[in-house]
Coordinates of C-alpha atoms in Angstrom, one line a residue:
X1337 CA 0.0 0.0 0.0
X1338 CA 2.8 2.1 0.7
X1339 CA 4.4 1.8 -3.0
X1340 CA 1.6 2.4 -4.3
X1341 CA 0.6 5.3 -2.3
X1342 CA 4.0 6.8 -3.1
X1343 CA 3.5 6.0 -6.6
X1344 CA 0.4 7.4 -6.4
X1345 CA 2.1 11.0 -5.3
X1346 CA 4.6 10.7 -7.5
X1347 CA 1.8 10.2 -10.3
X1348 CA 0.0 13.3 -9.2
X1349 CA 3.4 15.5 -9.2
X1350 CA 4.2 14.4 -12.9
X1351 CA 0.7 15.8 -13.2
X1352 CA 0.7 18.7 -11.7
X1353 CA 4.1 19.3 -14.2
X1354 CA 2.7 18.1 -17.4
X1355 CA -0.7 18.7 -17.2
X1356 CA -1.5 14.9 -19.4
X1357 CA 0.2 12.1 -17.5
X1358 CA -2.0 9.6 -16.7
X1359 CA -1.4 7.3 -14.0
X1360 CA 0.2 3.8 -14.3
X1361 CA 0.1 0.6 -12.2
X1362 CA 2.9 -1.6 -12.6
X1363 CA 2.1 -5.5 -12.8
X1364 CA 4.8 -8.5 -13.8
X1365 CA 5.4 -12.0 -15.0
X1366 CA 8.0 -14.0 -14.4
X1367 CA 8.8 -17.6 -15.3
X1368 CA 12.0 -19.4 -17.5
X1369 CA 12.5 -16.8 -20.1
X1370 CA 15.7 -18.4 -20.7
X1371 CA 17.3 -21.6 -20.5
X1372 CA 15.8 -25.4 -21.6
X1373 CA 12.5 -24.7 -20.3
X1374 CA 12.1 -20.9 -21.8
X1375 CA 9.3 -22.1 -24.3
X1376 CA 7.2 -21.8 -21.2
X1377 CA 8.1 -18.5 -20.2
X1378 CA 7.5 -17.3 -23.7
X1379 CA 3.7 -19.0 -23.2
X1380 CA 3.7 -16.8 -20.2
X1381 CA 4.9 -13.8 -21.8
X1382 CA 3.0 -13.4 -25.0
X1383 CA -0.2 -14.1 -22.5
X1384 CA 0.7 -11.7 -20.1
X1385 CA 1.4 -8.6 -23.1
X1386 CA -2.1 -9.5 -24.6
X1387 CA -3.8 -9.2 -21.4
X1388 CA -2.1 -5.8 -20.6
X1389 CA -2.9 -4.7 -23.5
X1390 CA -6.3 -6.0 -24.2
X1391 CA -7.0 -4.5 -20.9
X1392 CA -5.2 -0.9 -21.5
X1393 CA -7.3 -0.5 -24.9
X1394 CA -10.8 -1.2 -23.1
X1395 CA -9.5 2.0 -20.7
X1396 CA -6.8 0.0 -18.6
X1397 CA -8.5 0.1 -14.4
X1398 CA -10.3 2.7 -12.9
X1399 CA -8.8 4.7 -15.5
X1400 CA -5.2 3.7 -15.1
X1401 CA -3.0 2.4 -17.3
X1402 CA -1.1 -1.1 -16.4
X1403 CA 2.6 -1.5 -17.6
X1404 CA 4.2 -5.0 -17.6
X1405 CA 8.0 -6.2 -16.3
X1406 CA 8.9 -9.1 -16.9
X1407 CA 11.4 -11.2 -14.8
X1408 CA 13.7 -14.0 -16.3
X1409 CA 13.7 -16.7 -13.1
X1410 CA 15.3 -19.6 -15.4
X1411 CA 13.4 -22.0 -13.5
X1412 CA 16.0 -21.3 -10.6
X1413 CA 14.8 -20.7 -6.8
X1414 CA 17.6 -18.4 -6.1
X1415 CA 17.3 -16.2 -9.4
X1416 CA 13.5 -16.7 -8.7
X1417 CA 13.7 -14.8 -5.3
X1418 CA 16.2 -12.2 -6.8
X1419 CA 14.0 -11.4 -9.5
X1420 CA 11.3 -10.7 -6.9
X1421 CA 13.2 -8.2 -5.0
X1422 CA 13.9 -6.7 -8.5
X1423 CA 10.0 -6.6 -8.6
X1424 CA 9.5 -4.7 -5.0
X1425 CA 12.3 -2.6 -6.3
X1426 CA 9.8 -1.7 -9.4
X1427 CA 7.1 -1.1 -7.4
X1428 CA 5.1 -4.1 -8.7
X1429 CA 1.8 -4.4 -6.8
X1430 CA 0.7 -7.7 -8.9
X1431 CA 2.9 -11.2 -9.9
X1432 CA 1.5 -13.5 -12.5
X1433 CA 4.1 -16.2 -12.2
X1434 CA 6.2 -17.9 -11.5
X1435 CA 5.8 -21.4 -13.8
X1436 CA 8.6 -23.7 -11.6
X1437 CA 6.5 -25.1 -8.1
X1438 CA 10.6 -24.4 -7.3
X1439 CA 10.6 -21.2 -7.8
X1440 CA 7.3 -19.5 -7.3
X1441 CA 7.6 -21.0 -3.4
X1442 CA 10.2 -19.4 -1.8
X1443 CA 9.5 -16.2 -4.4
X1444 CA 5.8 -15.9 -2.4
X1445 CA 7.7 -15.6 1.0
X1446 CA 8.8 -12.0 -0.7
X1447 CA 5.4 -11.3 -2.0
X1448 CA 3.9 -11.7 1.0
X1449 CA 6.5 -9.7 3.4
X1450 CA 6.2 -6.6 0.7
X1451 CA 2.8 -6.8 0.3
X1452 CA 2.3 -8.1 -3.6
X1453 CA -0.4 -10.1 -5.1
X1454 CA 0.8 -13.5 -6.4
X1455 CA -1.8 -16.1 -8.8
X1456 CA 1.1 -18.4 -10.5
X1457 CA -0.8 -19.8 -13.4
X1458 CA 1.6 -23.2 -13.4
X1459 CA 2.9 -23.7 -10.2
X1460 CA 1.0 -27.1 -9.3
X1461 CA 3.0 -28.2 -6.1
X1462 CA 0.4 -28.1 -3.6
X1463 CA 3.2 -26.9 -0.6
X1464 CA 2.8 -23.3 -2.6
X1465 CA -0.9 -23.5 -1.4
X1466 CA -1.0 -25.5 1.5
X1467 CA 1.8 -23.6 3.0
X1468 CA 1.0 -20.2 1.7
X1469 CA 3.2 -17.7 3.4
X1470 CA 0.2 -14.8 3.3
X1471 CA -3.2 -14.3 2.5
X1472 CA -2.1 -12.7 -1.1
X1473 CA -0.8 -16.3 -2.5
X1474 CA -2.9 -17.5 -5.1
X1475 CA -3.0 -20.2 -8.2
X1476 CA -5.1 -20.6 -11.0
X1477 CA -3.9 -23.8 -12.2
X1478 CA -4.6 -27.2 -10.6
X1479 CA -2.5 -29.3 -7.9
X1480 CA 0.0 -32.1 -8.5
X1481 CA -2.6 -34.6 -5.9
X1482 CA -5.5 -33.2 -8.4
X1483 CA -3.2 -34.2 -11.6
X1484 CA -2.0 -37.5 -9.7
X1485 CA -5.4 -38.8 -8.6
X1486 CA -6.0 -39.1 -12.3
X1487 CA -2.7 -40.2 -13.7
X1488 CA -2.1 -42.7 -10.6
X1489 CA -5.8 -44.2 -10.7
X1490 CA -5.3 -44.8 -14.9
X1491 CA -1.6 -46.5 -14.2
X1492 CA -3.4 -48.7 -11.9
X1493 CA -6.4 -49.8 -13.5
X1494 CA -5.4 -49.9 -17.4
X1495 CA -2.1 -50.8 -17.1
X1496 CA -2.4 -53.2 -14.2
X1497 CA -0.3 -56.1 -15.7
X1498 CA 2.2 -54.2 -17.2
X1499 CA 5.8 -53.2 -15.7
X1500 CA 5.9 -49.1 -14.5
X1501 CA 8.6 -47.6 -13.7
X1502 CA 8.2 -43.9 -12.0
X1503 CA 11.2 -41.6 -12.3
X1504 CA 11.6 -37.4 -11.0
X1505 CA 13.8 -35.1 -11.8
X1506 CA 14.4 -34.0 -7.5
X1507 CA 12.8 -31.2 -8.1
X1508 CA 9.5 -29.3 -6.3
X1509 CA 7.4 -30.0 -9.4
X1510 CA 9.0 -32.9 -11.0
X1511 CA 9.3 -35.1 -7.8
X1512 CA 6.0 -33.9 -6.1
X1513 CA 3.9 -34.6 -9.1
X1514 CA 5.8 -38.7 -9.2
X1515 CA 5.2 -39.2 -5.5
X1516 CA 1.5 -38.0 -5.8
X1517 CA 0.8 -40.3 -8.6
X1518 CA 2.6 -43.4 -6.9
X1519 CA 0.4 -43.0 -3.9
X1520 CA -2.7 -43.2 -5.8
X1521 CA -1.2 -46.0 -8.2
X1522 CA 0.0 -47.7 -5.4
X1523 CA -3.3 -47.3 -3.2
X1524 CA -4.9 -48.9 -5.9
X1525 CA -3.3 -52.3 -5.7
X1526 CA -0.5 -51.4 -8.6
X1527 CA 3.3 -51.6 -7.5
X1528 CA 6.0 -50.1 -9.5
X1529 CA 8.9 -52.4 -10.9
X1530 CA 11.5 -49.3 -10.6
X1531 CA 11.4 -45.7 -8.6
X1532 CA 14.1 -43.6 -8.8
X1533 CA 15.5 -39.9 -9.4
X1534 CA 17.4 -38.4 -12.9
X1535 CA 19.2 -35.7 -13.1
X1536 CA 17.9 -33.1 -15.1
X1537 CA 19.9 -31.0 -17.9
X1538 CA 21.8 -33.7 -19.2
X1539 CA 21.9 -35.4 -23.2
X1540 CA 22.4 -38.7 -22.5
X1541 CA 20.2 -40.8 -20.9
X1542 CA 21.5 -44.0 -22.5
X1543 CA 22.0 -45.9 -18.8
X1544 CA 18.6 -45.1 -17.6
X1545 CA 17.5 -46.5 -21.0
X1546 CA 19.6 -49.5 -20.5
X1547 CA 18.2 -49.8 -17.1
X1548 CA 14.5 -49.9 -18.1
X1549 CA 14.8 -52.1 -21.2
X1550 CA 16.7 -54.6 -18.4
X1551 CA 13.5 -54.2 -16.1
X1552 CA 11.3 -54.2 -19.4
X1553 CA 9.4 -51.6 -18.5
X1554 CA 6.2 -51.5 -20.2
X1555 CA 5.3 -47.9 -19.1
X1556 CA 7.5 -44.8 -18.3
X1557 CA 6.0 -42.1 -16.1
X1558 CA 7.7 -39.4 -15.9
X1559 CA 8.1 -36.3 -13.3
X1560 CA 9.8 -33.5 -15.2
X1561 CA 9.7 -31.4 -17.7
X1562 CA 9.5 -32.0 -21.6
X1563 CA 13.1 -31.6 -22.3
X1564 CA 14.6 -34.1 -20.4
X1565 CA 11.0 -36.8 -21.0
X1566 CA 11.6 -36.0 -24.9
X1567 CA 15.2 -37.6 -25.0
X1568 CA 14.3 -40.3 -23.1
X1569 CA 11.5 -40.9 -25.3
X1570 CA 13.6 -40.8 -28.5
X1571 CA 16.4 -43.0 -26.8
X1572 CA 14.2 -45.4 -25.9
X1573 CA 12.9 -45.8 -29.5
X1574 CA 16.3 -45.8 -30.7
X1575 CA 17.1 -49.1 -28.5
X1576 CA 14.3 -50.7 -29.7
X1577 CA 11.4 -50.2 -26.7
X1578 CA 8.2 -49.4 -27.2
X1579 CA 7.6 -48.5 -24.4
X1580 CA 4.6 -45.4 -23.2
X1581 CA 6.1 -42.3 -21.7
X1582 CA 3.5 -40.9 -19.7
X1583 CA 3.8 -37.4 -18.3
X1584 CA 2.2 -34.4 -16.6
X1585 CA 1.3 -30.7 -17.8
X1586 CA 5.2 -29.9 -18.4
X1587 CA 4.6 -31.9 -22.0
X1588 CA 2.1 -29.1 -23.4
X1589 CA 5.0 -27.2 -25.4
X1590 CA 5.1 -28.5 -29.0
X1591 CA 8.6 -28.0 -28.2
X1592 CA 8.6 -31.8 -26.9
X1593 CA 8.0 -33.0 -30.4
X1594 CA 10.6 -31.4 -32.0
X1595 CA 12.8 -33.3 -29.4
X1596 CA 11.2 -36.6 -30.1
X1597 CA 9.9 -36.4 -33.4
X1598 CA 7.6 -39.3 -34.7
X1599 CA 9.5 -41.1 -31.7
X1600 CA 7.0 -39.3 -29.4
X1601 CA 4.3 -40.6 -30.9
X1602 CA 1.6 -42.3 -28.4
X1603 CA 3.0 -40.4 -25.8
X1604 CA 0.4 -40.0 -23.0
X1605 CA -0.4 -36.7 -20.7
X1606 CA -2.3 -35.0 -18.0
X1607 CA -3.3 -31.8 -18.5
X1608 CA -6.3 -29.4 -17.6
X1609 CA -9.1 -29.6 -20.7
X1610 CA -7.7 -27.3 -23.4
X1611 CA -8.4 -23.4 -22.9
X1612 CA -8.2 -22.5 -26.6
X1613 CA -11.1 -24.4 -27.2
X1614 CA -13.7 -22.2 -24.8
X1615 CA -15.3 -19.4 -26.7
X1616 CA -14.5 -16.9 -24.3
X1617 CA -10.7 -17.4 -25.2
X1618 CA -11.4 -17.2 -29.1
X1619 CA -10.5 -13.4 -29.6
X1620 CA -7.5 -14.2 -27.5
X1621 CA -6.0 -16.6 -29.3
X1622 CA -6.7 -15.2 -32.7
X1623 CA -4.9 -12.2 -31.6
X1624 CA -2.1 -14.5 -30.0
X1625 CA -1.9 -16.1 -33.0
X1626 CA -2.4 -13.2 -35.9
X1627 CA 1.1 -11.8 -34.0
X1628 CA 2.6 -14.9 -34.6
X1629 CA 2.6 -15.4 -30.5
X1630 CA 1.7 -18.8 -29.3
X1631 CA -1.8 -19.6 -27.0
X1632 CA -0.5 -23.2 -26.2
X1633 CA 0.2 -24.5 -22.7
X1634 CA 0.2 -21.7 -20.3
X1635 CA -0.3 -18.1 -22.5
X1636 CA -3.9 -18.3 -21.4
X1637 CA -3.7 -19.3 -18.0
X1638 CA -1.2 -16.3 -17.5
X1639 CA -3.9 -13.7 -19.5
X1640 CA -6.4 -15.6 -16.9
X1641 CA -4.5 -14.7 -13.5
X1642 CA -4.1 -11.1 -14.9
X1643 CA -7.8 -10.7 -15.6
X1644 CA -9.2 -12.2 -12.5
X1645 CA -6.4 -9.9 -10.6
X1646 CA -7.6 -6.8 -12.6
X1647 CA -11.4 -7.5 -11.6
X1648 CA -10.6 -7.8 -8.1
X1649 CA -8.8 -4.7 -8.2
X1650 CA -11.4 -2.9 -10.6
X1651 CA -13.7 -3.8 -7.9
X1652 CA -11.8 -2.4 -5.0
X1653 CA -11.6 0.6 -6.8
X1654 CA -7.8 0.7 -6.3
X1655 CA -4.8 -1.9 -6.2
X1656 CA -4.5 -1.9 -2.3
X1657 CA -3.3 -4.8 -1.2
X1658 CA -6.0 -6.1 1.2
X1659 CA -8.9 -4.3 -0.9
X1660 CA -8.2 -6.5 -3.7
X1661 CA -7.6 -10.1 -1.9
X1662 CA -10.9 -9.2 -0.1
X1663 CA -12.6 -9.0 -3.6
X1664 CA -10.4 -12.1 -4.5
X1665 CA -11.2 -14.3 -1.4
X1666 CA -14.8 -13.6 -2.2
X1667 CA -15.5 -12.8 -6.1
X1668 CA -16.1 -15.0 -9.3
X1669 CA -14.6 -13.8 -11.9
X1670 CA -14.8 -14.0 -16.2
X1671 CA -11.7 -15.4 -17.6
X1672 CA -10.6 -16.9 -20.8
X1673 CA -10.7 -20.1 -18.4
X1674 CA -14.2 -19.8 -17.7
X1675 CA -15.6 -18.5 -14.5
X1676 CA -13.0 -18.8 -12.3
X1677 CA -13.0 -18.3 -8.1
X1678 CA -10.9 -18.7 -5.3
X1679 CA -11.4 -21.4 -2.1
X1680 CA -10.1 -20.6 1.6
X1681 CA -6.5 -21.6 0.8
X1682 CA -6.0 -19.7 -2.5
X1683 CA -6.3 -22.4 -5.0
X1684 CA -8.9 -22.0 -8.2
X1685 CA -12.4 -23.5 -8.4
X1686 CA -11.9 -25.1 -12.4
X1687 CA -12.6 -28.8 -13.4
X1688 CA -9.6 -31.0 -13.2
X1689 CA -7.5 -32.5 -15.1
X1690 CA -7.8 -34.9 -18.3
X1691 CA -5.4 -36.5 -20.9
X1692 CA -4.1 -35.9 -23.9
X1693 CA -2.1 -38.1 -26.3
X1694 CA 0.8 -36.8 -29.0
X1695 CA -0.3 -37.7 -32.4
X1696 CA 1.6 -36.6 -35.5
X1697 CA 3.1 -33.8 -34.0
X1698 CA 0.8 -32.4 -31.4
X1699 CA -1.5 -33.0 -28.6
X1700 CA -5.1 -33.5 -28.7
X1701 CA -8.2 -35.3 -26.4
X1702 CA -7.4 -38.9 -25.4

């Protein structure tokens, strides 16, 4: 409230001076902007720029103006809490990010302390709820127990005599999303021939490979992200398996196939139902895609946290911090995702998760 109270009087100073200045709040994203998994931050990024400027050419809020920062996290917890004190320095009042479970945890513990609104639209980890550090921590994308109920509870009942093997990659996301849909496979009567940890970033996975053709492993579920699960995929082909990769939301880049190729083909995934196909999100993603931007993935759920953030705040009549999680804690809201609203802990009221399968170089409906 503070920074934007001074912001405020430095607003109505410029005024005063030039007489046409209009005021400006100052929102952000943040995600992997760089690095193996920056096709994710660029889903974030071309969402978040529509949104701002969908929303400054109907008027902007209450008559002011939003500007956008964007913050390059690389999926990294420390670079994710630097770029959030680069935020507070920037007088953000609003966060749309981060993607990583990794990152956007400890990057809400500064959020909180300084007073700024955080929805991530990816982070699925459910400690980023569960444990929320303040009342202004907020997702509008599912949980890894949501996503694992229905992964685990498939493993289990249409691949109950076939060998599994369930591998992470050790981190928030990767790891938390494997152990959530072990516990349902396993509470379901299906035991895993092989659980163990990878290390992410690396090009050769050829021992891992060996390893599960040894163990012939039927099916390959996977905790991680698309850049490690593609090679995998593509050396397991290459050594003759036939094996099913099976993954989570981190597959929804078509970034995956272009690791794979026809190798990924059959490849299973869980993923909320598809946002480009609701009709609310149709002059979105026809703008997305006239600009040669992509909608895939996570653009919409990013355009989504910003517009339920800038209703909230519309309603409050100003971006103060408790006025708007007020109107958040007790609002519903229009989104490109549908009428979204908020429960007690922070996470979104949507319908959960469903699969999708990789057919000749993209993902569609199981």
């Amino acid at each position: 409230m503070k920074k934007y109270l001074l912001a405020s009087v430095a607003g109505v100073a410029a005024m005063a001076v030039s007489g046409a200045a209009l005021a400006e709040i100052v929102i952000a994203t943040a995600g992997p902007m760089t690095g193996q998994y920056a096709s994710f931050g660029a889903q974030m990024k071309a969402g978040a720029e529509q949104a701002v400027a969908d929303i400054n050419a109907a008027g902007g809020i209450n008559g002011e103006m939003l500007v956008l920062e964007v913050g390059d996290d690389a999926c990294d917890p420390k670079q994710a809490v630097a770029v959030a004190n680069q935020m507070v320095g920037k007088n953000v009042v609003f966060m749309a990010g981060h993607f990583c479970s990794g990152s956007s945890i400890p990057a809400s513990q500064v959020y909180a302390e300084e007073g700024i609104v955080q929805i991530t639209p990816a982070s699925t980890n459910p400690k980023f709820t569960d444990e929320r550090p303040g009342p202004g921590t907020y997702r509008i994308c599912g949980r890894d127990d949501q996503q694992g109920q229905v992964a685990g509870t498939t493993l289990a009942k249409e691949f109950a005599d076939k060998n599994i093997a369930v591998i992470h990659d050790k981190t928030a996301y990767g790891k938390g999303l494997a152990d959530a849909t072990k516990a349902v496979m396993n509470a379901a009567g299906k035991q895993e021939t092989l659980y163990e940890a990878y290390t992410a970033g690396e090009k050769d996975y050829t021992a891992l490979v060996s390893k599960l053709k040894s163990e012939k492993v039927d099916i390959l579920y996977v905790g991680g992200y698309h850049t490690e699960a593609g090679l995998m995929k593509r050396q397991m082909v290459d050594q003759g398996m036939d094996t099913i990769l099976v993954s989570g939301d981190a597959l929804v880049t078509d970034e995956y196939w272009s690791i794979t190729g026809p190798a990924g083909e059959g490849t299973l995934m869980t993923f909320s139902p598809d946002p480009r196909k609701n009709e609310e999100a149709a002059p979105v993603v026809a703008a997305l895609e006239a600009s040669g931007r992509t909608a895939e993935g996570y653009a919409l759920y990013t355009y989504a946290a910003i517009q339920a953030w800038a209703a909230a705040t519309t309603a409050a009549g100003s971006p103060d911090f408790d006025a708007v999680i007020e109107k958040l804690n007790t609002g519903e809201f229009n989104t490109v995702l549908g009428k979204v609203s908020f429960n007690e802990k922070g996470d979104v009221t949507l319908p959960g998760y469903v699969w999708y399968e990789w057919k000749d170089g993209s993902y569609g409906y199981r």
